[in-house]
């Protein structure tokens, strides 16, 4: 089996410091948190920028600052920026983060309900994101919240805007979108074209069981405060690194080795 790629989603756009006091917000906090997760075994950092008061921002300057601060620490983790932003960000704000030149960026492959909101990803915006990433040599990670989103991504392949093999991330358990039972994961994995890679990001209580299954199924895993703030029911996690460390221990116990960032680049076809 391929080595395991662990992605850490350190901040997200929805969680607050009130909910999780150890949530990293500023570029300094995000860089330090990413550095600790990298030391613990993460090879991709999925990043959302925030303003100092915690408001989500898609400002390319803030993203560039986060990237610079991570690299200043000598950390070679794959930096993945979110083009998803927050549900209320406009498409032109969301796409800006690509100008800060991440190695990877997310591409949400369709619209869905998202709690009490709607997460909008029109066909024309998906095409624009794919085109911009292609021009800039940024590896897309296809975010799938609903099964039809796989088809949407494959339509972009047919149009020549995305290339196979793609890397997918199944975000399961968002209220309003697909749930996160094991059969949901297996169903989605079976839909992927040969040669594609995938990870799973289970929301809340779905995070751990889905991660454990992904480890033994040969997929990859995303954990972090964006998706889940608890270590176990009723007990907040002390840090993002704590969640990464647990995945490393479980993988070790079942004989799945952990990919370094350079090994992850090879698995994902990223040229540095
Ligand atoms: N915050 C969600 C509305 C992504 O990062 O690309 C979208 C999201 C997906 O988090
Ligand atoms: Zn995100």
Short mmCIF file of C-alpha atoms and ligand atoms in Angstrom, two decimals:
data_model
loop_
_atom_site.label_atom_id
_atom_site.label_comp_id
_atom_site.label_asym_id
_atom_site.label_seq_id
_atom_site.Cartn_x
_atom_site.Cartn_y
_atom_site.Cartn_z
CA UNK A 1 0.00 0.00 0.00
CA UNK A 2 1.08 3.58 -0.69
CA UNK A 3 2.39 5.50 2.30
CA UNK A 4 -0.23 7.50 4.19
CA UNK A 5 -0.61 11.20 3.49
CA UNK A 6 -1.94 13.09 6.50
CA UNK A 7 -3.50 16.47 5.78
CA UNK A 8 -4.09 18.81 8.67
CA UNK A 9 -6.85 21.41 8.33
CA UNK A 10 -5.71 23.69 11.13
CA UNK A 11 -8.20 26.57 11.14
CA UNK A 12 -11.11 26.45 8.67
CA UNK A 13 -13.56 29.28 8.24
CA UNK A 14 -16.26 28.37 10.73
CA UNK A 15 -14.72 27.38 14.07
CA UNK A 16 -14.16 30.12 16.68
CA UNK A 17 -11.68 30.54 19.54
CA UNK A 18 -14.68 30.42 21.86
CA UNK A 19 -15.39 26.88 20.67
CA UNK A 20 -11.75 25.79 20.55
CA UNK A 21 -9.33 28.01 22.52
CA UNK A 22 -6.29 26.51 20.75
CA UNK A 23 -7.52 27.40 17.26
CA UNK A 24 -4.69 29.13 15.33
CA UNK A 25 -5.85 32.45 13.82
CA UNK A 26 -2.97 34.82 13.04
CA UNK A 27 -0.28 34.01 10.46
CA UNK A 28 2.19 33.44 13.33
CA UNK A 29 -0.18 31.07 15.12
CA UNK A 30 -1.06 29.21 11.91
CA UNK A 31 2.61 28.82 10.93
CA UNK A 32 3.56 27.54 14.39
CA UNK A 33 0.64 25.12 14.45
CA UNK A 34 1.45 23.82 10.94
CA UNK A 35 5.09 23.41 11.99
CA UNK A 36 4.06 21.27 15.00
CA UNK A 37 1.73 19.15 12.86
CA UNK A 38 4.52 18.65 10.32
CA UNK A 39 6.81 17.48 13.11
CA UNK A 40 4.05 15.09 14.17
CA UNK A 41 3.73 13.59 10.67
CA UNK A 42 1.42 15.76 8.56
CA UNK A 43 2.53 16.25 4.96
CA UNK A 44 -0.16 18.64 3.71
CA UNK A 45 -1.44 21.76 5.47
CA UNK A 46 -4.93 22.84 4.36
CA UNK A 47 -5.11 26.53 5.20
CA UNK A 48 -7.80 29.17 5.62
CA UNK A 49 -6.67 32.71 6.42
CA UNK A 50 -8.29 34.85 9.12
CA UNK A 51 -8.11 38.49 10.15
CA UNK A 52 -6.75 39.14 13.66
CA UNK A 53 -10.31 39.30 15.06
CA UNK A 54 -10.99 35.82 13.65
CA UNK A 55 -13.02 36.85 10.57
CA UNK A 56 -12.27 34.57 7.59
CA UNK A 57 -10.43 36.38 4.77
CA UNK A 58 -9.31 35.30 1.32
CA UNK A 59 -6.76 38.15 1.12
CA UNK A 60 -3.79 37.06 -0.96
CA UNK A 61 -1.52 39.15 1.27
CA UNK A 62 -2.52 37.22 4.38
CA UNK A 63 -2.12 33.88 2.55
CA UNK A 64 1.32 34.97 1.29
CA UNK A 65 2.33 35.91 4.84
CA UNK A 66 1.24 32.52 6.18
CA UNK A 67 3.20 30.73 3.45
CA UNK A 68 6.32 32.82 4.12
CA UNK A 69 6.13 32.18 7.87
CA UNK A 70 5.77 28.41 7.39
CA UNK A 71 8.77 28.28 5.06
CA UNK A 72 10.86 30.50 7.41
CA UNK A 73 10.66 27.66 9.92
CA UNK A 74 12.38 25.31 7.46
CA UNK A 75 9.13 23.37 7.10
CA UNK A 76 8.67 21.67 3.71
CA UNK A 77 5.04 20.64 4.23
CA UNK A 78 2.82 20.86 1.12
CA UNK A 79 0.93 24.12 1.44
CA UNK A 80 -2.68 23.89 0.28
CA UNK A 81 -4.84 27.01 0.29
CA UNK A 82 -8.62 26.96 0.46
CA UNK A 83 -10.52 28.46 -2.46
CA UNK A 84 -13.66 27.51 -0.53
CA UNK A 85 -13.26 30.30 2.02
CA UNK A 86 -16.43 30.97 3.99
CA UNK A 87 -19.93 30.50 2.53
CA UNK A 88 -20.40 34.28 2.29
CA UNK A 89 -17.16 34.99 0.36
CA UNK A 90 -17.68 36.07 -3.24
CA UNK A 91 -16.05 34.00 -6.02
CA UNK A 92 -13.63 36.84 -6.86
CA UNK A 93 -12.47 36.92 -3.23
CA UNK A 94 -12.16 33.15 -3.01
CA UNK A 95 -9.94 32.78 -6.08
CA UNK A 96 -7.45 35.43 -4.87
CA UNK A 97 -5.52 33.01 -2.68
CA UNK A 98 -4.14 31.37 -5.85
CA UNK A 99 -2.08 34.54 -6.40
CA UNK A 100 -0.11 33.64 -3.26
CA UNK A 101 1.13 30.60 -5.27
CA UNK A 102 0.39 27.57 -3.09
CA UNK A 103 1.53 24.15 -4.33
CA UNK A 104 -2.02 22.86 -3.95
CA UNK A 105 -5.47 24.40 -3.63
CA UNK A 106 -8.94 23.07 -3.10
CA UNK A 107 -11.58 22.99 -5.82
CA UNK A 108 -15.05 22.29 -4.49
CA UNK A 109 -16.82 20.40 -7.25
CA UNK A 110 -20.38 21.58 -6.81
CA UNK A 111 -22.90 23.34 -4.59
CA UNK A 112 -24.57 21.96 -1.49
CA UNK A 113 -26.34 22.98 1.65
CA UNK A 114 -23.93 23.76 4.45
CA UNK A 115 -25.58 23.93 7.86
CA UNK A 116 -28.09 26.77 7.57
CA UNK A 117 -26.26 28.17 4.53
CA UNK A 118 -25.61 27.24 0.92
CA UNK A 119 -22.06 26.63 -0.32
CA UNK A 120 -22.17 27.90 -3.90
CA UNK A 121 -19.88 26.58 -6.62
CA UNK A 122 -21.33 27.34 -10.03
CA UNK A 123 -20.10 25.48 -13.11
CA UNK A 124 -18.49 28.68 -14.44
CA UNK A 125 -16.65 29.29 -11.16
CA UNK A 126 -15.38 25.71 -11.06
CA UNK A 127 -14.10 26.15 -14.62
CA UNK A 128 -12.38 29.40 -13.70
CA UNK A 129 -10.69 27.79 -10.68
CA UNK A 130 -9.54 24.82 -12.75
CA UNK A 131 -8.21 27.07 -15.50
CA UNK A 132 -6.33 29.34 -13.10
CA UNK A 133 -4.78 26.36 -11.29
CA UNK A 134 -3.73 24.84 -14.62
CA UNK A 135 -2.08 28.11 -15.72
CA UNK A 136 -0.23 28.43 -12.41
CA UNK A 137 0.77 24.76 -12.07
CA UNK A 138 -1.18 24.38 -8.81
CA UNK A 139 -2.32 20.83 -8.01
CA UNK A 140 -6.07 20.82 -7.33
CA UNK A 141 -7.63 18.80 -4.56
CA UNK A 142 -11.22 18.06 -5.57
CA UNK A 143 -13.50 18.58 -2.56
CA UNK A 144 -16.51 16.25 -2.71
CA UNK A 145 -19.44 16.90 -0.38
CA UNK A 146 -22.01 14.97 -2.43
CA UNK A 147 -21.66 12.06 -4.91
CA UNK A 148 -22.59 14.11 -8.01
CA UNK A 149 -19.51 16.24 -7.41
CA UNK A 150 -17.30 13.43 -8.71
CA UNK A 151 -19.18 13.64 -12.03
CA UNK A 152 -18.78 17.42 -12.04
CA UNK A 153 -15.01 17.03 -11.71
CA UNK A 154 -14.91 14.43 -14.49
CA UNK A 155 -16.83 16.85 -16.72
CA UNK A 156 -13.98 19.33 -16.22
CA UNK A 157 -11.56 16.57 -17.23
CA UNK A 158 -13.56 16.06 -20.46
CA UNK A 159 -13.32 19.80 -21.12
CA UNK A 160 -9.55 19.61 -20.74
CA UNK A 161 -9.49 21.83 -17.64
CA UNK A 162 -8.44 19.10 -15.20
CA UNK A 163 -6.15 16.15 -15.74
CA UNK A 164 -6.35 12.58 -14.52
CA UNK A 165 -5.29 11.15 -12.16
CA UNK A 166 -7.01 13.56 -9.81
CA UNK A 167 -6.74 13.78 -6.03
CA UNK A 168 -10.11 13.85 -4.26
CA UNK A 169 -11.01 14.75 -0.68
CA UNK A 170 -14.34 13.42 0.56
CA UNK A 171 -15.75 15.85 3.13
CA UNK A 172 -18.39 13.78 4.87
CA UNK A 173 -20.80 14.63 7.65
CA UNK A 174 -21.47 18.31 6.85
CA UNK A 175 -25.05 18.98 7.98
CA UNK A 176 -26.96 19.44 4.72
CA UNK A 177 -24.64 17.33 2.58
CA UNK A 178 -23.61 13.66 2.44
CA UNK A 179 -23.28 11.88 5.74
CA UNK A 180 -20.19 10.04 6.92
CA UNK A 181 -20.99 6.39 7.44
CA UNK A 182 -18.52 3.80 6.21
CA UNK A 183 -20.81 2.71 3.37
CA UNK A 184 -20.88 6.32 2.15
CA UNK A 185 -17.09 6.34 1.93
CA UNK A 186 -16.93 2.95 0.17
CA UNK A 187 -19.60 4.09 -2.32
CA UNK A 188 -17.60 7.21 -3.23
CA UNK A 189 -14.26 5.40 -3.49
CA UNK A 190 -15.81 2.88 -5.91
CA UNK A 191 -16.86 5.74 -8.20
CA UNK A 192 -13.34 7.05 -8.77
CA UNK A 193 -11.53 6.42 -12.03
CA UNK A 194 -8.52 4.07 -11.86
CA UNK A 195 -5.36 5.75 -10.61
CA UNK A 196 -7.02 8.60 -8.69
CA UNK A 197 -6.01 9.19 -5.08
CA UNK A 198 -8.35 10.16 -2.26
CA UNK A 199 -8.47 11.32 1.32
CA UNK A 200 -11.36 11.62 3.71
CA UNK A 201 -12.24 14.48 6.04
CA UNK A 202 -14.94 13.36 8.45
CA UNK A 203 -16.77 16.18 10.19
CA UNK A 204 -17.13 16.03 13.97
CA UNK A 205 -17.79 12.53 15.28
CA UNK A 206 -17.24 11.09 11.78
CA UNK A 207 -13.57 12.10 11.73
CA UNK A 208 -12.01 9.21 13.60
CA UNK A 209 -13.97 6.21 12.23
CA UNK A 210 -13.59 7.43 8.65
CA UNK A 211 -9.87 8.06 9.16
CA UNK A 212 -9.36 4.57 10.58
CA UNK A 213 -11.14 3.04 7.58
CA UNK A 214 -9.19 5.17 5.10
CA UNK A 215 -5.93 3.97 6.63
CA UNK A 216 -6.77 0.32 6.00
CA UNK A 217 -8.50 0.95 2.64
CA UNK A 218 -5.39 2.58 1.18
CA UNK A 219 -6.77 6.11 1.14
CA UNK A 220 -5.41 9.17 2.89
CA UNK A 221 -6.61 11.11 5.91
CA UNK A 222 -7.46 14.68 6.85
CA UNK A 223 -7.88 15.75 10.46
CA UNK A 224 -7.82 19.10 12.25
CA UNK A 225 -9.91 21.74 13.96
CA UNK A 226 -11.59 22.81 10.71
CA UNK A 227 -13.41 19.46 10.76
CA UNK A 228 -13.43 18.41 14.41
CA UNK A 229 -12.43 20.15 17.64
CA UNK A 230 -12.71 17.13 19.96
CA UNK A 231 -10.28 14.40 20.91
CA UNK A 232 -13.15 12.22 22.07
CA UNK A 233 -16.79 12.83 23.00
CA UNK A 234 -16.98 15.74 25.42
CA UNK A 235 -13.20 16.33 25.52
CA UNK A 236 -11.71 19.11 23.42
CA UNK A 237 -8.46 18.30 21.62
CA UNK A 238 -5.49 20.16 23.03
CA UNK A 239 -3.98 20.91 19.61
CA UNK A 240 -4.16 20.01 15.95
CA UNK A 241 -0.90 18.10 16.45
CA UNK A 242 -2.62 15.87 19.01
CA UNK A 243 -5.10 14.79 16.31
CA UNK A 244 -2.26 14.15 13.84
CA UNK A 245 -0.29 12.16 16.42
CA UNK A 246 -3.23 9.82 16.98
CA UNK A 247 -3.48 9.06 13.24
CA UNK A 248 0.26 8.37 13.12
CA UNK A 249 -0.07 5.92 16.04
CA UNK A 250 -3.03 4.09 14.49
CA UNK A 251 -1.28 3.86 11.10
CA UNK A 252 1.81 2.51 12.81
CA UNK A 253 -0.19 -0.16 14.61
CA UNK A 254 -1.73 -1.42 11.37
CA UNK A 255 1.51 -1.28 9.43
CA UNK A 256 0.84 1.74 7.20
CA UNK A 257 3.88 3.97 6.87
CA UNK A 258 3.58 7.75 6.89
CA UNK A 259 4.55 9.75 3.79
CA UNK A 260 6.96 12.66 4.13
CA UNK A 261 5.99 15.79 2.20
CA UNK A 262 8.33 14.81 -0.66
CA UNK A 263 6.88 11.30 -0.73
CA UNK A 264 3.40 12.84 -0.77
CA UNK A 265 4.47 15.06 -3.71
CA UNK A 266 5.47 11.94 -5.63
CA UNK A 267 2.21 10.14 -4.82
CA UNK A 268 0.20 13.18 -5.94
CA UNK A 269 2.32 14.04 -8.96
CA UNK A 270 3.40 17.43 -7.65
CA UNK A 271 6.61 18.81 -9.11
CA UNK A 272 8.37 21.11 -6.70
N1 LIG B 1 -15.64 26.64 4.55
C1 LIG B 1 -16.45 25.92 3.62
C2 LIG B 1 -17.62 26.75 3.20
C3 LIG B 1 -12.49 24.35 1.15
O1 LIG B 1 -11.71 24.64 2.04
O2 LIG B 1 -12.16 24.35 -0.03
C4 LIG B 1 -15.70 25.48 2.42
C5 LIG B 1 -14.45 24.75 2.65
C6 LIG B 1 -13.92 24.03 1.46
O3 LIG B 1 -13.84 24.77 3.69
ZN1 LIG B 2 -11.37 24.17 4.12
#
